[in-house]
mmCIF file of C-alpha atoms in Angstrom:
data_model
loop_
_atom_site.group_PDB
_atom_site.id
_atom_site.type_symbol
_atom_site.label_atom_id
_atom_site.label_comp_id
_atom_site.label_asym_id
_atom_site.label_seq_id
_atom_site.Cartn_x
_atom_site.Cartn_y
_atom_site.Cartn_z
ATOM 1 C CA MET A 1 5.419 9.370 -9.097
ATOM 2 C CA PRO A 2 8.275 8.462 -11.179
ATOM 3 C CA TYR A 3 9.405 5.387 -11.606
ATOM 4 C CA ARG A 4 12.494 4.269 -9.626
ATOM 5 C CA TRP A 5 15.235 2.128 -10.931
ATOM 6 C CA LYS A 6 15.966 -0.482 -8.829
ATOM 7 C CA THR A 7 18.315 -2.635 -11.322
ATOM 8 C CA LYS A 8 20.450 -2.420 -14.103
ATOM 9 C CA VAL A 9 17.938 -4.100 -16.421
ATOM 10 C CA ALA A 10 15.340 -1.504 -15.736
ATOM 11 C CA VAL A 11 18.191 1.031 -16.434
ATOM 12 C CA ASP A 12 18.288 -0.827 -19.802
ATOM 13 C CA GLU A 13 14.630 -1.693 -20.838
ATOM 14 C CA THR A 14 14.491 2.521 -20.406
ATOM 15 C CA ILE A 15 17.517 2.608 -22.735
ATOM 16 C CA VAL A 16 15.256 0.345 -25.554
ATOM 17 C CA VAL A 17 12.035 2.615 -25.130
ATOM 18 C CA ILE A 18 14.354 5.358 -25.897
ATOM 19 C CA MET A 19 16.038 3.354 -29.082
ATOM 20 C CA ASN A 20 12.197 2.494 -29.756
ATOM 21 C CA VAL A 21 10.629 5.667 -29.885
ATOM 22 C CA LEU A 22 13.936 7.422 -31.731
ATOM 23 C CA ASP A 23 13.501 5.118 -34.419
ATOM 24 C CA LYS A 24 10.164 5.773 -34.981
ATOM 25 C CA ASN A 25 10.167 9.557 -34.562
ATOM 26 C CA PRO A 26 12.679 12.417 -34.411
ATOM 27 C CA ASP A 27 12.394 13.669 -30.356
ATOM 28 C CA LEU A 28 11.045 12.131 -27.320
ATOM 29 C CA PRO A 29 7.530 12.925 -26.583
ATOM 30 C CA ASN A 30 7.349 15.460 -23.357
ATOM 31 C CA TRP A 31 5.184 12.401 -21.093
ATOM 32 C CA LEU A 32 8.858 10.431 -21.710
ATOM 33 C CA ILE A 33 11.313 13.005 -21.034
ATOM 34 C CA ALA A 34 9.146 13.398 -17.492
ATOM 35 C CA THR A 35 9.486 10.249 -16.968
ATOM 36 C CA ILE A 36 13.099 9.634 -16.951
ATOM 37 C CA ILE A 37 13.561 12.994 -15.658
ATOM 38 C CA GLY A 38 12.079 11.132 -12.600
ATOM 39 C CA SER A 39 13.877 8.234 -13.147
ATOM 40 C CA ILE A 40 16.660 10.415 -12.562
ATOM 41 C CA GLU A 41 16.191 12.455 -9.678
ATOM 42 C CA ASP A 42 14.693 9.307 -7.734
ATOM 43 C CA SER A 43 16.740 6.813 -8.283
ATOM 44 C CA ASP A 44 20.122 5.287 -6.841
ATOM 45 C CA LYS A 45 23.176 7.196 -8.113
ATOM 46 C CA LYS A 46 24.942 4.582 -9.553
ATOM 47 C CA LEU A 47 22.184 3.738 -11.449
ATOM 48 C CA VAL A 48 21.847 7.305 -12.958
ATOM 49 C CA LYS A 49 25.661 6.861 -13.550
ATOM 50 C CA TYR A 50 24.788 3.820 -15.536
ATOM 51 C CA PHE A 51 21.714 5.180 -17.428
ATOM 52 C CA PHE A 52 24.040 7.867 -18.989
ATOM 53 C CA GLU A 53 26.861 5.493 -19.838
ATOM 54 C CA GLU A 54 24.291 3.480 -21.629
ATOM 55 C CA VAL A 55 21.754 6.370 -23.352
ATOM 56 C CA GLU A 56 25.461 7.832 -24.488
ATOM 57 C CA LYS A 57 25.882 4.796 -25.932
ATOM 58 C CA HIS A 58 22.912 3.638 -27.694
ATOM 59 C CA ALA A 59 21.030 6.500 -28.256
ATOM 60 C CA PRO A 60 23.625 9.288 -27.782
ATOM 61 C CA SER A 61 20.784 11.726 -29.860
ATOM 62 C CA ALA A 62 18.195 11.489 -26.506
ATOM 63 C CA MET A 63 21.387 13.105 -24.114
ATOM 64 C CA LYS A 64 20.110 16.400 -25.357
ATOM 65 C CA TYR A 65 17.089 15.853 -23.587
ATOM 66 C CA PHE A 66 18.823 14.938 -19.688
ATOM 67 C CA GLU A 67 22.038 16.398 -20.363
ATOM 68 C CA SER A 68 21.249 18.920 -17.142
ATOM 69 C CA ARG A 69 20.626 16.205 -15.240
ATOM 70 C CA GLN A 70 23.906 15.245 -14.913
#
């Protein structure tokens, strides 16, 4: 079962995880991509929009993993 974002803080925590992983590796691991895609599909549309805005600001190189979900 994917993790459902219920607050902006939950989205912010996801962004921090993405940033931390990208600081150490050039790519996100498949398990993380799958988990975040599940969150995108399962969460409130406003929080999903917020997620994309924050990824674009703080981890733009990660957009390639999620663009097709926008």
